[in-house]
Amino acid sequence: MPQNKFLKFLLLQQPQKKESISPRVAGASARDTSGRVVIESVSPEIDGGHTAIKRIIHDWLEISADIFSDGHDIVMAELLFRASDSGGWHRVPMHKGDNDRWSGRFELDRLLPHFYTIEAWRDPYASWADETRKKIAAGRNFTVETIEGLQLIESVRQTCDDQRFKEFVARLAALEKGSWAQTELMLGDSALALMSIFAPRSALSRYPLELEVRVDRGTARFSSWYELFPRSQSGDACRHGTFEDVMDHLPYVRDLGFDVLYFPPIHPIGMTNRKGRNNALVAEPDDPGSTYAIGSEVGGHTSIHPELGSLDDFRRLVAAARAHGIEIALDFAVQFSLDHPWIREHPEWFDWGPDGSIKFAENPPKKYEDIVNIRFDGEVFPAVWYALRQVVLFWLDQGVKIFRVDNPHTKPIPFWKWLIDEVNVIDREVIFLAEAFTRPKMMKKLAKAGFQQSYTYFTWRNTKSELVSYMVELAGEMGEYYRPNFFVNTPDINPYYLQASGRPGFIVRATLAATLSSNWGLYSGFELCEAGPLPGREEYLNSEKYEIKVRNFDAPGHIKNHIRALNRIRQENPALQDWRNILVLNAWNDNIVAFAKLTPARDNCVMVLVNLDPHNAQECTYEVPLWEFGLPDHGAIEAEDLLLGIGFTLHGKTHRIRLDPRERPVVLWRLLGRAQAEARS
Amino acid sequence: MPQNKFLKFLLLQQPQKKESISPRVAGASARDTSGRVVIESVSPEIDGGHTAIKRIIHDWLEISADIFSDGHDIVMAELLFRASDSGGWHRVPMHKGDNDRWSGRFELDRLLPHFYTIEAWRDPYASWADETRKKIAAGRNFTVETIEGLQLIESVRQTCDDQRFKEFVARLAALEKGSWAQTELMLGDSALALMSIFAPRSALSRYPLELEVRVDRGTARFSSWYELFPRSQSGDACRHGTFEDVMDHLPYVRDLGFDVLYFPPIHPIGMTNRKGRNNALVAEPDDPGSTYAIGSEVGGHTSIHPELGSLDDFRRLVAAARAHGIEIALDFAVQFSLDHPWIREHPEWFDWGPDGSIKFAENPPKKYEDIVNIRFDGEVFPAVWYALRQVVLFWLDQGVKIFRVDNPHTKPIPFWKWLIDEVNVIDREVIFLAEAFTRPKMMKKLAKAGFQQSYTYFTWRNTKSELVSYMVELAGEMGEYYRPNFFVNTPDINPYYLQASGRPGFIVRATLAATLSSNWGLYSGFELCEAGPLPGREEYLNSEKYEIKVRNFDAPGHIKNHIRALNRIRQENPALQDWRNILVLNAWNDNIVAFAKLTPARDNCVMVLVNLDPHNAQECTYEVPLWEFGLPDHGAIEAEDLLLGIGFTLHGKTHRIRLDPRERPVVLWRLLGRAQAEARS
């Protein structure tokens, strides 16, 4: 077949023919990957296809690409996709937009990685029909064209067994040869559809990469985290808290609207070099020690600190939480107290000095004398990797499916890739949150390696320009693989802003976190506006990492009502269940940030105005995004104040507002397009 | 070896191990390509490495990448490069800048494609030295560290035969064990240098792609084209011009400063359906026909139109041009008059209708009845490809090394890739210019396929915002592979702007083309301000494509002096020999475009101000880029008016200018940094 000869030549130049051309020489593929139909600039595609993008189950994944060929022939394209357990491709047609940009989409309907690629080809029959129609419209003779069309159909008929095609040919044959009726039938939609199915695809090109999309459950994108230390939940400074106490606290957490309850390490705590209160180098006899100094003579990473309860208690807690609609998330901290059983059982997994002493964790000249690190390479590989994997699988067996990973940036990236893949193959619902506060490229790389969620720089983004530029970055290419989780505070981070802001600042920061990011979290005490610092430091005084803390959760001045409202509003408004859909709005005051979040279908829109100044009333002129609803600048839109529960109408695009931190530092409004307003009334 | 075991594991996950993982599954490589040291976001890298970038001989190619690893260990990186005829890599160290961005560079010293990639690794000895220095600075005991350092050195000594290393070890051994002198020696630069050479590289990563850079001779980036029809050079409308006449015209072309002289097709012209003047469907008996209707009974693409002269005359012309410092460029137009010998010799290479008639070129409903297209696929492949290749090689044998390719976008991209590669393997000096005025993606793809130069949209970019945004696009990612050639007019394009602008407009457009783009060209008559249009069309009246034209090259109102000056200024100022080095300057009038071109070393800077309005004087405030020379806003800089040849001083950043099209529509100034000003005085 002549056509095959051409294809064969092109295929010879394709990198998949490994025997002839090394695929690692990009120059070779630069000459060879493009066939007569060009497919390039595929989006999304990160790092030349080396990094998988991320979506959640039931998302529709939209793919676009530049697709074109030489000359005037009609080009067709299909999006190919498959789940990772399937070798066969599903196909959907792609559609051409402006400037040779094509797009197509498919639903991610299984909790599995999916792959996608693109095929495109020249369609001789559609090209014939297009040219013939133009000639007919120009009044030109088309006898020759009719014969050519018949020849194209005849060439397919010789090999096509399809009944529909045979019927079409029979209808065609029944008409007078060369008649107008025959031409009309050949130019009709059904003829084009049949030929597009059964005619061989001319100059077929396949995009040389199969790109991957990781599919996670919805919680990976939309979650509200509450962090607490179980040992602090007794309500009595003299009694170590237990899992039973935590169970008693579940209604409180649920009432505030949180759906993930995260514990710092719950494992036995080492005695040797135990840290005292406020990170003191020497502990008093009754100091409980740092929860991050994991391991004692009673056990290590798969054991529970005895004073918290038993493994059975823990399982009951997981179940009780689930009954409250709350998932338990555990800390996965790969570090070891000097009393950790692995040090006795596998001394070779750790670093020892030439003097026979174990090497402490350090970041010279700083030295952490209560913990040691494990080795990842050399002769300990892969034993240590499998041992750590077993830790995660152990807790997975106890019903834990969310792991917050401590300091992943100090362990090898390949380890995280491997671990997350290994665990997700066993259970696709497991979510890992990367707790890295480090350099930007490493933060991103951990997400690329597979972490389903990531901590962010949010606590250090305070001004309007900082917040806006950070959101633009997170919503851009990073949005394909990096799912931010905006924690307003952590046991390690007592933000300077909150140390000086008073209660309005807590409302501001909670509102920003809960509306800018679909994943957000707080560490217990935030709702009580706790902010007492180690003087001059971004840390808490009397850090709960080193002592048991008792709180009065009804202390005056709390913002529990606001947090409860935020989580309710997040649940009720799909626009707040993503972070990439932000529309920054004009607000002519650098202390006031204004933005809207919109669903792709524009059927939900939440508009937020925040006075970042916790001390002074600020006012500004701002814009309501009427244009997003197809409304003119003088149009009117129905709105609903989501905090106050009252409805009103905004007339015109430009308005003025005053936000007084003592009365209302923030507003959250739902804007109702005509369809929603009508559905509501 | 334990370290090897780890490396082996990582390598197992690398795509080059083809037996285990298909490199075409990007998802698989997403999990596997990154080792413990991450190398990503390499720049330049186009289309995930599928498209080669372009440079010219003796360019220094600068490569940058994000490189980092976990934890605190010191990372090292090398840039690897090789010419295409060499299997072995040269290596240069890369240096770390801000934000984990590393860079390195190498000189492209051979006229061959080069490949480049990156390796990076953790350096245990440098890490040891870094930590030990910090501990010493903090006053900590470093006995253990000294022993560890000795152990690292000892492990290398066991396998290292290098004399320098042996001497270093001997010096070390001669010192008192554990003494400060020993530690000091171990922390010294020579110890670090020796260990960096001879210690095994820990966690070595190789970037998975080998990226290609095409290297062309300088003319590919810097050239000044003059286009003429040889048959019009007799100076007598009744006599067909000859190559002898063109030889007489060479001093004129050289005097204007052009170095490429380009001819539309010089081949025999068909008789059947010959076009008449102004594209008339029927020719008069004495009409010479379109030069693009190639082929008659006397020959085809490798023949010369008899009235122009013989092949010998042509060879003499090429030599005479070379003696004038001018290169001849030929048109490569893959289209055929009905009388082309190939139609008789190889009828199967062409499309025939079912009625036995040959198919004309067409773009329905338009039909081109004097030419036919050749087939590229089916049974004609690869015979036609090789026949066309032979055409190019034939003219290469006659000394032609520049080909302007007519309408490449209507022929298959894979053909151009193949052809350009084939020809460049035979002669690396050959340059192909793509004459495509089509959709943006196809324009870019032709450049990606290998064309060394490309026509542009310049003739349709007239306003300040159009010009600026186009230059920004050309200087951005496109700058890596797309070399623009700014033609101010062509036989097919008589720009509307020039039809109405009068002489000042010709000065404006010539100045823009010659200073914005390092490759520029004009078609004969432009220097005489010819602009008579086919009424309402962007075409010339009495198009030279269809008739012999006689010009008075001394007609009053010409702009030859300005063009001569432009080409001189381009020769004398390296800043004008590139297009990517543009700096758009503030000029507060939308009719005045202001920009500077600067060499990377800032040792040449040309500043240009152009009044785009050819009818009215315009004035504006504008900025002189003092900051590029490290000068404050109130600083002063020496300048030289390159058109008038006078020197002056500009005091301060902001100035005001009036540009009157009748006096000076444009200014070109050289700005002299202190070093140049001193060298000059």
Tab-separated table of C-alpha atoms in Angstrom, chain A residues 233-398:
chain	number	residue	atom	x	y	z
A	233	GLN	CA	-7.313	16.971	75.907
A	234	SER	CA	-7.850	15.934	79.533
A	235	GLY	CA	-8.957	19.387	80.578
A	236	ASP	CA	-6.665	18.981	83.564
A	237	ALA	CA	-3.048	20.155	83.493
A	238	CYS	CA	-2.110	17.416	85.931
A	239	ARG	CA	-3.555	14.566	83.917
A	240	HIS	CA	-2.149	13.299	80.613
A	241	GLY	CA	-4.863	13.323	77.967
A	242	THR	CA	-6.037	10.089	76.370
A	243	PHE	CA	-7.768	8.992	73.203
A	244	GLU	CA	-10.920	8.788	75.347
A	245	ASP	CA	-10.567	12.500	76.018
A	246	VAL	CA	-10.163	13.153	72.319
A	247	MET	CA	-13.368	11.215	71.667
A	248	ASP	CA	-15.125	13.552	74.061
A	249	HIS	CA	-13.747	16.476	72.088
A	250	LEU	CA	-14.996	15.233	68.689
A	251	PRO	CA	-18.362	17.042	68.873
A	252	TYR	CA	-16.492	20.290	69.417
A	253	VAL	CA	-14.349	19.764	66.323
A	254	ARG	CA	-17.323	18.691	64.273
A	255	ASP	CA	-19.392	21.616	65.490
A	256	LEU	CA	-16.751	23.979	64.133
A	257	GLY	CA	-17.130	22.260	60.769
A	258	PHE	CA	-13.768	20.507	60.453
A	259	ASP	CA	-13.525	17.183	58.681
A	260	VAL	CA	-9.880	16.257	59.250
A	261	LEU	CA	-8.506	15.951	62.778
A	262	TYR	CA	-4.741	15.819	62.764
A	263	PHE	CA	-2.496	14.702	65.600
A	264	PRO	CA	1.213	15.373	65.987
A	265	PRO	CA	3.060	12.104	66.708
A	266	ILE	CA	1.246	9.814	69.136
A	267	HIS	CA	4.155	7.434	69.622
A	268	PRO	CA	6.224	6.673	72.714
A	269	ILE	CA	8.547	9.560	73.567
A	270	GLY	CA	12.232	9.054	74.265
A	271	MET	CA	13.823	9.684	77.671
A	272	THR	CA	17.470	10.252	76.695
A	273	ASN	CA	18.243	13.960	76.230
A	274	ARG	CA	14.497	14.642	76.513
A	275	LYS	CA	13.654	18.291	75.871
A	276	GLY	CA	12.037	20.319	78.617
A	277	ARG	CA	9.422	23.056	78.436
A	278	ASN	CA	10.127	25.804	75.913
A	279	ASN	CA	12.679	23.563	74.195
A	280	ALA	CA	14.948	23.476	77.252
A	281	LEU	CA	17.980	21.206	76.770
A	282	VAL	CA	17.323	19.481	80.086
A	283	ALA	CA	13.882	18.216	81.051
A	284	GLU	CA	12.372	18.283	84.504
A	285	PRO	CA	11.331	14.850	85.788
A	286	ASP	CA	7.651	15.446	85.020
A	287	ASP	CA	8.134	17.052	81.583
A	288	PRO	CA	6.359	14.980	78.925
A	289	GLY	CA	8.989	15.629	76.237
A	290	SER	CA	8.641	16.490	72.561
A	291	THR	CA	6.190	14.348	70.651
A	292	TYR	CA	8.699	14.418	67.807
A	293	ALA	CA	11.340	12.535	69.818
A	294	ILE	CA	9.785	9.283	68.689
A	295	GLY	CA	10.565	5.946	70.302
A	296	SER	CA	11.199	4.598	73.741
A	297	GLU	CA	11.770	1.198	75.259
A	298	VAL	CA	8.038	0.468	74.834
A	299	GLY	CA	8.112	0.971	71.094
A	300	GLY	CA	8.610	3.154	68.066
A	301	HIS	CA	6.659	4.352	65.056
A	302	THR	CA	4.074	1.595	65.192
A	303	SER	CA	3.441	1.957	68.915
A	304	ILE	CA	1.278	4.324	70.896
A	305	HIS	CA	2.507	6.425	73.749
A	306	PRO	CA	1.192	4.391	76.705
A	307	GLU	CA	-0.400	7.337	78.490
A	308	LEU	CA	-2.632	8.033	75.475
A	309	GLY	CA	-4.222	4.616	75.567
A	310	SER	CA	-4.011	1.386	73.654
A	311	LEU	CA	-4.067	0.572	69.981
A	312	ASP	CA	-7.613	-0.561	70.581
A	313	ASP	CA	-8.471	2.837	71.994
A	314	PHE	CA	-6.975	4.403	68.921
A	315	ARG	CA	-9.074	2.221	66.638
A	316	ARG	CA	-12.166	3.197	68.590
A	317	LEU	CA	-11.218	6.845	68.221
A	318	VAL	CA	-10.832	6.463	64.446
A	319	ALA	CA	-14.275	4.881	64.293
A	320	ALA	CA	-15.857	7.487	66.555
A	321	ALA	CA	-14.361	10.256	64.489
A	322	ARG	CA	-15.703	8.661	61.328
A	323	ALA	CA	-19.146	8.568	62.930
A	324	HIS	CA	-18.803	12.322	63.405
A	325	GLY	CA	-17.784	12.807	59.776
A	326	ILE	CA	-14.210	13.378	60.806
A	327	GLU	CA	-11.114	11.651	59.471
A	328	ILE	CA	-8.042	11.180	61.645
A	329	ALA	CA	-4.739	12.306	60.129
A	330	LEU	CA	-1.453	11.190	61.639
A	331	ASP	CA	1.980	12.691	61.583
A	332	PHE	CA	4.648	10.722	59.759
A	333	ALA	CA	7.882	12.041	61.229
A	334	VAL	CA	10.944	10.120	60.095
A	335	GLN	CA	13.160	10.863	63.055
A	336	PHE	CA	14.155	8.917	66.114
A	337	SER	CA	14.712	9.467	69.773
A	338	LEU	CA	17.857	7.887	71.126
A	339	ASP	CA	15.682	5.235	72.763
A	340	HIS	CA	13.927	4.139	69.584
A	341	PRO	CA	13.913	0.333	69.291
A	342	TRP	CA	15.286	0.485	65.718
A	343	ILE	CA	18.553	1.874	67.089
A	344	ARG	CA	19.023	-1.293	69.105
A	345	GLU	CA	17.622	-3.630	66.476
A	346	HIS	CA	19.293	-2.060	63.419
A	347	PRO	CA	22.231	0.078	64.546
A	348	GLU	CA	23.514	-0.004	60.965
A	349	TRP	CA	20.499	2.080	59.886
A	350	PHE	CA	21.949	5.064	61.727
A	351	ASP	CA	25.089	7.159	61.493
A	352	TRP	CA	27.782	6.577	64.075
A	353	GLY	CA	30.855	8.672	64.624
A	354	PRO	CA	34.390	7.269	64.531
A	355	ASP	CA	34.318	7.472	68.357
A	356	GLY	CA	31.385	5.037	68.472
A	357	SER	CA	28.761	7.637	69.379
A	358	ILE	CA	25.547	7.977	67.451
A	359	LYS	CA	25.287	11.122	65.353
A	360	PHE	CA	22.574	13.540	66.312
A	361	ALA	CA	20.466	15.337	63.778
A	362	GLU	CA	22.112	18.651	63.061
A	363	ASN	CA	22.157	21.667	60.828
A	364	PRO	CA	25.592	23.009	61.742
A	365	PRO	CA	26.213	24.751	63.977
A	366	LYS	CA	22.755	23.770	65.328
A	367	LYS	CA	22.538	20.308	66.878
A	368	TYR	CA	19.367	18.424	67.901
A	369	GLU	CA	20.510	16.252	70.776
A	370	ASP	CA	17.211	14.475	71.412
A	371	ILE	CA	16.847	12.989	67.928
A	372	VAL	CA	18.802	11.139	65.279
A	373	ASN	CA	18.130	10.668	61.584
A	374	ILE	CA	17.967	7.400	59.725
A	375	ARG	CA	20.083	6.618	56.670
A	376	PHE	CA	18.416	6.202	53.294
A	377	ASP	CA	21.257	5.011	51.105
A	378	GLY	CA	24.238	2.753	51.224
A	379	GLU	CA	23.829	-0.694	52.697
A	380	VAL	CA	20.602	0.208	54.515
A	381	PHE	CA	18.844	0.442	51.193
A	382	PRO	CA	16.227	-0.836	50.574
A	383	ALA	CA	15.648	-2.237	54.083
A	384	VAL	CA	14.968	1.184	55.621
A	385	TRP	CA	12.641	2.127	52.765
A	386	TYR	CA	10.568	-0.993	53.316
A	387	ALA	CA	10.592	-0.524	57.087
A	388	LEU	CA	9.211	3.004	56.713
A	389	ARG	CA	6.660	1.781	54.222
A	390	GLN	CA	5.569	-0.742	56.814
A	391	VAL	CA	4.984	2.060	59.305
A	392	VAL	CA	2.564	3.769	56.950
A	393	LEU	CA	0.854	0.505	56.069
A	394	PHE	CA	0.499	-0.290	59.764
A	395	TRP	CA	-1.491	2.884	60.377
A	396	LEU	CA	-3.408	2.380	57.183
A	397	ASP	CA	-4.494	-0.928	58.713
A	398	GLN	CA	-5.789	1.025	61.709
